[in-house]
Amino acid sequence: MNKLSVLQNNLRALGNLHGKAFRLTNLPTYFWLEPTNNCNLKCVMCPTGMDMLRVDKGFMDFDLYKKIIDEIKGYASAVTLAVAGESLYHPQFFAMSRYAADQGIKPILNTNATMLTPKKAEMLLESGVTSISFAFDGFNKGQYEKARVGAQFEKTLGNILYFLELKKKKGKKLPYCVLSILMLGLEECTPEEQVEFLARFKDLIDEVRVREVSTWGSSFKNSTAFSFRPNPVYYPPCSRLWSTGVISWNGTVLPCIYDSNHELALGNLRDSSFKEIWNGRPMMELRRSMLDGTFLSYSGLCENCIVLGTPPIMGIPSGIRLSLADAITNMVGYRFERLALALANKLRKGRFTSKTVG
């Protein structure tokens, strides 16, 4: 991975976006690859957990995975190995992570940590993963177990703490570890409970981050199961269509991670290359709908989307901030993300979509 070329590619993406180009001269540097869309929980804010998936469930074939990594390794900087399922469910997850790392791509993991046994903790530390987001939605048992239905507060918390203690014992700086807590409004939490909870992570976690919840576009826009911010005002175009790639377990290329039912499938990597799909007719038409403002008539998937509903900062739209932050992180380290969040909250007077606590 050439750090400078990754940054240049993202600046080119920003230029194409502001120039209203729908056939792009840049390729995405940030990818989401889905090892599986199976999950062991019934989370109230997830289409998979709520049995809303109308597509087949499965596990990505390792040969297909290697084919994808081999194709994108010339321009990809990072790959989050998760979309609509629990990645540690995949029997070859650690081989997947190591293969990406060996090809010069940073593997990133989002996990609910319920399957993170001591053995898997050891394997994860040696897998090449550079960053982990532990999805743990609550400061107390009530908050957590009402959100993460099927999980046990103390058991999952123990899994995470064991991993962090093992990482510290081995003296490893990476993976950069974030405890990610969605603000779902399911149960109250006292300030004392929050302080007590955060104290358990002292000198272990790199960051505890609270985040606004996404409704997966239109999937939960009428839900009363949890609280969320309505997004009646949009800030198109969605710059993720200019800067990131999403690939499902069966090789289908999607426009974004919230398309859990593949409503806007753009092509399949079993039949075409990613470069062909990136500037193929379906993707260009979708970008054009973003530029001319017809995207909601084109598809209802974007309705109430947290990405489209977040204003730009200094001319940089919400979607592309992810890949730009990754490009800068390559040069200065993961602490940059924490500083960037602090700046975003300062500019937004504390009302940004996520913030660091503790």
mmCIF file of N, CA and C in Angstrom, residues 251-327:
data_model
loop_
_atom_site.group_PDB
_atom_site.id
_atom_site.type_symbol
_atom_site.label_atom_id
_atom_site.label_comp_id
_atom_site.label_asym_id
_atom_site.label_seq_id
_atom_site.Cartn_x
_atom_site.Cartn_y
_atom_site.Cartn_z
ATOM 1 N N GLY A 251 -20.354 -12.152 -3.392
ATOM 2 C CA GLY A 251 -19.664 -11.439 -4.461
ATOM 3 C C GLY A 251 -20.444 -10.303 -5.076
ATOM 4 N N THR A 252 -21.685 -10.081 -4.619
ATOM 5 C CA THR A 252 -22.486 -8.978 -5.141
ATOM 6 C C THR A 252 -21.916 -7.644 -4.661
ATOM 7 N N VAL A 253 -21.722 -6.717 -5.594
ATOM 8 C CA VAL A 253 -21.254 -5.374 -5.257
ATOM 9 C C VAL A 253 -22.470 -4.503 -4.976
ATOM 10 N N LEU A 254 -22.441 -3.819 -3.830
ATOM 11 C CA LEU A 254 -23.556 -2.985 -3.385
ATOM 12 C C LEU A 254 -23.100 -1.539 -3.276
ATOM 13 N N PRO A 255 -24.048 -0.592 -3.333
ATOM 14 C CA PRO A 255 -23.652 0.812 -3.230
ATOM 15 C C PRO A 255 -23.294 1.230 -1.813
ATOM 16 N N CYS A 256 -23.867 0.535 -0.812
ATOM 17 C CA CYS A 256 -23.563 0.918 0.567
ATOM 18 C C CYS A 256 -23.873 -0.222 1.519
ATOM 19 N N ILE A 257 -23.381 -0.099 2.745
ATOM 20 C CA ILE A 257 -23.534 -1.159 3.739
ATOM 21 C C ILE A 257 -24.970 -1.310 4.219
ATOM 22 N N TYR A 258 -25.821 -0.306 3.969
ATOM 23 C CA TYR A 258 -27.206 -0.382 4.444
ATOM 24 C C TYR A 258 -28.135 -1.096 3.466
ATOM 25 N N ASP A 259 -27.615 -1.500 2.327
ATOM 26 C CA ASP A 259 -28.422 -2.236 1.352
ATOM 27 C C ASP A 259 -28.396 -3.723 1.693
ATOM 28 N N SER A 260 -28.971 -4.074 2.834
ATOM 29 C CA SER A 260 -28.876 -5.443 3.335
ATOM 30 C C SER A 260 -29.665 -6.437 2.490
ATOM 31 N N ASN A 261 -30.653 -5.962 1.729
ATOM 32 C CA ASN A 261 -31.446 -6.849 0.873
ATOM 33 C C ASN A 261 -31.065 -6.752 -0.602
ATOM 34 N N HIS A 262 -29.927 -6.116 -0.873
ATOM 35 C CA HIS A 262 -29.364 -6.066 -2.234
ATOM 36 C C HIS A 262 -30.370 -5.474 -3.230
ATOM 37 N N GLU A 263 -31.082 -4.437 -2.799
ATOM 38 C CA GLU A 263 -32.066 -3.784 -3.665
ATOM 39 C C GLU A 263 -31.412 -3.082 -4.841
ATOM 40 N N LEU A 264 -30.174 -2.632 -4.639
ATOM 41 C CA LEU A 264 -29.475 -1.882 -5.689
ATOM 42 C C LEU A 264 -28.186 -2.604 -6.091
ATOM 43 N N ALA A 265 -28.288 -3.907 -6.269
ATOM 44 C CA ALA A 265 -27.117 -4.692 -6.675
ATOM 45 C C ALA A 265 -26.527 -4.131 -7.968
ATOM 46 N N LEU A 266 -25.216 -3.937 -7.979
ATOM 47 C CA LEU A 266 -24.535 -3.280 -9.100
ATOM 48 C C LEU A 266 -23.826 -4.256 -10.037
ATOM 49 N N GLY A 267 -23.684 -5.485 -9.597
ATOM 50 C CA GLY A 267 -22.971 -6.499 -10.371
ATOM 51 C C GLY A 267 -22.392 -7.521 -9.424
ATOM 52 N N ASN A 268 -21.709 -8.521 -9.963
ATOM 53 C CA ASN A 268 -21.138 -9.564 -9.130
ATOM 54 C C ASN A 268 -19.707 -9.860 -9.568
ATOM 55 N N LEU A 269 -18.831 -9.995 -8.573
ATOM 56 C CA LEU A 269 -17.414 -10.170 -8.866
ATOM 57 C C LEU A 269 -17.079 -11.568 -9.359
ATOM 58 N N ARG A 270 -18.044 -12.453 -9.387
ATOM 59 C CA ARG A 270 -17.835 -13.751 -10.034
ATOM 60 C C ARG A 270 -17.882 -13.603 -11.559
ATOM 61 N N ASP A 271 -18.528 -12.522 -12.010
ATOM 62 C CA ASP A 271 -18.732 -12.324 -13.452
ATOM 63 C C ASP A 271 -17.954 -11.143 -14.022
ATOM 64 N N SER A 272 -17.660 -10.153 -13.179
ATOM 65 C CA SER A 272 -17.020 -8.922 -13.656
ATOM 66 C C SER A 272 -15.933 -8.498 -12.673
ATOM 67 N N SER A 273 -15.060 -7.620 -13.124
ATOM 68 C CA SER A 273 -14.056 -7.055 -12.221
ATOM 69 C C SER A 273 -14.681 -5.910 -11.444
ATOM 70 N N PHE A 274 -14.075 -5.557 -10.325
ATOM 71 C CA PHE A 274 -14.606 -4.435 -9.558
ATOM 72 C C PHE A 274 -14.500 -3.142 -10.352
ATOM 73 N N LYS A 275 -13.411 -2.964 -11.082
ATOM 74 C CA LYS A 275 -13.242 -1.738 -11.862
ATOM 75 C C LYS A 275 -14.367 -1.574 -12.884
ATOM 76 N N GLU A 276 -14.790 -2.673 -13.496
ATOM 77 C CA GLU A 276 -15.893 -2.604 -14.467
ATOM 78 C C GLU A 276 -17.194 -2.183 -13.778
ATOM 79 N N ILE A 277 -17.438 -2.725 -12.607
ATOM 80 C CA ILE A 277 -18.673 -2.418 -11.881
ATOM 81 C C ILE A 277 -18.643 -0.997 -11.337
ATOM 82 N N TRP A 278 -17.470 -0.545 -10.900
ATOM 83 C CA TRP A 278 -17.327 0.791 -10.300
ATOM 84 C C TRP A 278 -17.764 1.894 -11.262
ATOM 85 N N ASN A 279 -17.489 1.721 -12.539
ATOM 86 C CA ASN A 279 -17.939 2.696 -13.538
ATOM 87 C C ASN A 279 -18.920 2.069 -14.517
ATOM 88 N N GLY A 280 -19.634 1.045 -14.036
ATOM 89 C CA GLY A 280 -20.671 0.435 -14.857
ATOM 90 C C GLY A 280 -21.947 1.261 -14.875
ATOM 91 N N ARG A 281 -22.859 0.926 -15.769
ATOM 92 C CA ARG A 281 -24.081 1.716 -15.935
ATOM 93 C C ARG A 281 -24.905 1.848 -14.650
ATOM 94 N N PRO A 282 -25.170 0.771 -13.874
ATOM 95 C CA PRO A 282 -25.979 0.922 -12.668
ATOM 96 C C PRO A 282 -25.369 1.896 -11.650
ATOM 97 N N MET A 283 -24.045 1.823 -11.469
ATOM 98 C CA MET A 283 -23.403 2.714 -10.513
ATOM 99 C C MET A 283 -23.418 4.151 -10.995
ATOM 100 N N MET A 284 -23.185 4.367 -12.280
ATOM 101 C CA MET A 284 -23.206 5.734 -12.799
ATOM 102 C C MET A 284 -24.607 6.331 -12.729
ATOM 103 N N GLU A 285 -25.631 5.529 -12.969
ATOM 104 C CA GLU A 285 -27.004 6.022 -12.868
ATOM 105 C C GLU A 285 -27.338 6.399 -11.426
ATOM 106 N N LEU A 286 -26.849 5.613 -10.486
ATOM 107 C CA LEU A 286 -27.091 5.932 -9.087
ATOM 108 C C LEU A 286 -26.385 7.221 -8.693
ATOM 109 N N ARG A 287 -25.149 7.392 -9.125
ATOM 110 C CA ARG A 287 -24.438 8.651 -8.860
ATOM 111 C C ARG A 287 -25.170 9.826 -9.497
ATOM 112 N N ARG A 288 -25.670 9.626 -10.724
ATOM 113 C CA ARG A 288 -26.375 10.709 -11.416
ATOM 114 C C ARG A 288 -27.638 11.115 -10.637
ATOM 115 N N SER A 289 -28.339 10.116 -10.058
ATOM 116 C CA SER A 289 -29.545 10.420 -9.276
ATOM 117 C C SER A 289 -29.197 11.236 -8.034
ATOM 118 N N MET A 290 -28.002 11.007 -7.497
ATOM 119 C CA MET A 290 -27.551 11.801 -6.354
ATOM 120 C C MET A 290 -27.247 13.240 -6.780
ATOM 121 N N LEU A 291 -26.678 13.387 -7.948
ATOM 122 C CA LEU A 291 -26.311 14.718 -8.428
ATOM 123 C C LEU A 291 -27.518 15.544 -8.835
ATOM 124 N N ASP A 292 -28.545 14.891 -9.409
ATOM 125 C CA ASP A 292 -29.716 15.669 -9.847
ATOM 126 C C ASP A 292 -30.844 15.666 -8.819
ATOM 127 N N GLY A 293 -30.629 15.021 -7.665
ATOM 128 C CA GLY A 293 -31.612 15.070 -6.581
ATOM 129 C C GLY A 293 -32.791 14.141 -6.724
ATOM 130 N N THR A 294 -32.705 13.164 -7.608
ATOM 131 C CA THR A 294 -33.841 12.241 -7.811
ATOM 132 C C THR A 294 -33.640 10.912 -7.083
ATOM 133 N N PHE A 295 -32.688 10.858 -6.160
ATOM 134 C CA PHE A 295 -32.301 9.567 -5.568
ATOM 135 C C PHE A 295 -33.436 8.897 -4.796
ATOM 136 N N LEU A 296 -34.348 9.675 -4.185
ATOM 137 C CA LEU A 296 -35.439 9.050 -3.430
ATOM 138 C C LEU A 296 -36.483 8.432 -4.354
ATOM 139 N N SER A 297 -36.661 8.996 -5.529
ATOM 140 C CA SER A 297 -37.566 8.377 -6.492
ATOM 141 C C SER A 297 -36.891 7.186 -7.172
ATOM 142 N N TYR A 298 -35.569 7.238 -7.241
ATOM 143 C CA TYR A 298 -34.793 6.141 -7.817
ATOM 144 C C TYR A 298 -34.847 4.931 -6.891
ATOM 145 N N SER A 299 -34.735 5.197 -5.587
ATOM 146 C CA SER A 299 -34.791 4.133 -4.581
ATOM 147 C C SER A 299 -35.132 4.730 -3.229
ATOM 148 N N GLY A 300 -35.970 4.021 -2.465
ATOM 149 C CA GLY A 300 -36.307 4.465 -1.116
ATOM 150 C C GLY A 300 -35.267 4.084 -0.091
ATOM 151 N N LEU A 301 -34.224 3.381 -0.520
ATOM 152 C CA LEU A 301 -33.214 2.908 0.409
ATOM 153 C C LEU A 301 -32.556 4.049 1.183
ATOM 154 N N CYS A 302 -32.440 5.205 0.561
ATOM 155 C CA CYS A 302 -31.699 6.315 1.162
ATOM 156 C C CYS A 302 -32.532 7.138 2.151
ATOM 157 N N GLU A 303 -33.815 6.851 2.248
ATOM 158 C CA GLU A 303 -34.684 7.651 3.112
ATOM 159 C C GLU A 303 -34.243 7.536 4.568
ATOM 160 N N ASN A 304 -34.118 8.688 5.219
ATOM 161 C CA ASN A 304 -33.716 8.796 6.625
ATOM 162 C C ASN A 304 -32.286 8.317 6.878
ATOM 163 N N CYS A 305 -31.470 8.261 5.859
ATOM 164 C CA CYS A 305 -30.097 7.769 6.016
ATOM 165 C C CYS A 305 -29.274 8.736 6.864
ATOM 166 N N ILE A 306 -28.528 8.171 7.805
ATOM 167 C CA ILE A 306 -27.716 8.993 8.701
ATOM 168 C C ILE A 306 -26.547 9.649 7.958
ATOM 169 N N VAL A 307 -26.076 9.010 6.873
ATOM 170 C CA VAL A 307 -24.974 9.579 6.097
ATOM 171 C C VAL A 307 -25.464 10.778 5.283
ATOM 172 N N LEU A 308 -26.566 10.602 4.564
ATOM 173 C CA LEU A 308 -27.132 11.708 3.784
ATOM 174 C C LEU A 308 -27.676 12.817 4.675
ATOM 175 N N GLY A 309 -28.034 12.482 5.918
ATOM 176 C CA GLY A 309 -28.617 13.464 6.821
ATOM 177 C C GLY A 309 -27.611 14.202 7.677
ATOM 178 N N THR A 310 -26.311 13.985 7.402
ATOM 179 C CA THR A 310 -25.262 14.660 8.164
ATOM 180 C C THR A 310 -24.600 15.721 7.295
ATOM 181 N N PRO A 311 -24.577 16.973 7.737
ATOM 182 C CA PRO A 311 -24.029 18.054 6.904
ATOM 183 C C PRO A 311 -22.532 17.905 6.668
ATOM 184 N N PRO A 312 -22.035 18.495 5.582
ATOM 185 C CA PRO A 312 -20.587 18.506 5.332
ATOM 186 C C PRO A 312 -19.857 19.315 6.405
ATOM 187 N N ILE A 313 -18.586 19.051 6.553
ATOM 188 C CA ILE A 313 -17.710 19.842 7.418
ATOM 189 C C ILE A 313 -16.578 20.385 6.558
ATOM 190 N N MET A 314 -16.491 21.695 6.491
ATOM 191 C CA MET A 314 -15.456 22.361 5.686
ATOM 192 C C MET A 314 -15.446 21.847 4.247
ATOM 193 N N GLY A 315 -16.649 21.622 3.709
ATOM 194 C CA GLY A 315 -16.787 21.203 2.322
ATOM 195 C C GLY A 315 -16.589 19.722 2.089
ATOM 196 N N ILE A 316 -16.358 18.960 3.165
ATOM 197 C CA ILE A 316 -16.139 17.520 3.028
ATOM 198 C C ILE A 316 -17.399 16.787 3.493
ATOM 199 N N PRO A 317 -18.103 16.100 2.587
ATOM 200 C CA PRO A 317 -19.342 15.419 2.959
ATOM 201 C C PRO A 317 -19.090 14.244 3.903
ATOM 202 N N SER A 318 -20.153 13.827 4.566
ATOM 203 C CA SER A 318 -20.074 12.778 5.570
ATOM 204 C C SER A 318 -19.436 11.500 5.043
ATOM 205 N N GLY A 319 -19.898 10.997 3.902
ATOM 206 C CA GLY A 319 -19.455 9.695 3.417
ATOM 207 C C GLY A 319 -17.976 9.594 3.142
ATOM 208 N N ILE A 320 -17.409 10.624 2.528
ATOM 209 C CA ILE A 320 -16.002 10.562 2.131
ATOM 210 C C ILE A 320 -15.055 10.826 3.298
ATOM 211 N N ARG A 321 -15.595 11.334 4.399
ATOM 212 C CA ARG A 321 -14.743 11.589 5.562
ATOM 213 C C ARG A 321 -14.126 10.300 6.087
ATOM 214 N N LEU A 322 -14.828 9.192 5.924
ATOM 215 C CA LEU A 322 -14.308 7.903 6.391
ATOM 216 C C LEU A 322 -13.020 7.523 5.662
ATOM 217 N N SER A 323 -13.051 7.537 4.341
ATOM 218 C CA SER A 323 -11.872 7.114 3.584
ATOM 219 C C SER A 323 -10.749 8.144 3.671
ATOM 220 N N LEU A 324 -11.095 9.429 3.780
ATOM 221 C CA LEU A 324 -10.067 10.455 3.962
ATOM 222 C C LEU A 324 -9.380 10.293 5.315
ATOM 223 N N ALA A 325 -10.178 10.019 6.353
ATOM 224 C CA ALA A 325 -9.600 9.810 7.691
ATOM 225 C C ALA A 325 -8.676 8.601 7.689
ATOM 226 N N ASP A 326 -9.083 7.556 6.976
ATOM 227 C CA ASP A 326 -8.238 6.369 6.884
ATOM 228 C C ASP A 326 -6.922 6.699 6.179
ATOM 229 N N ALA A 327 -7.000 7.487 5.114
ATOM 230 C CA ALA A 327 -5.792 7.857 4.373
ATOM 231 C C ALA A 327 -4.820 8.646 5.250
#
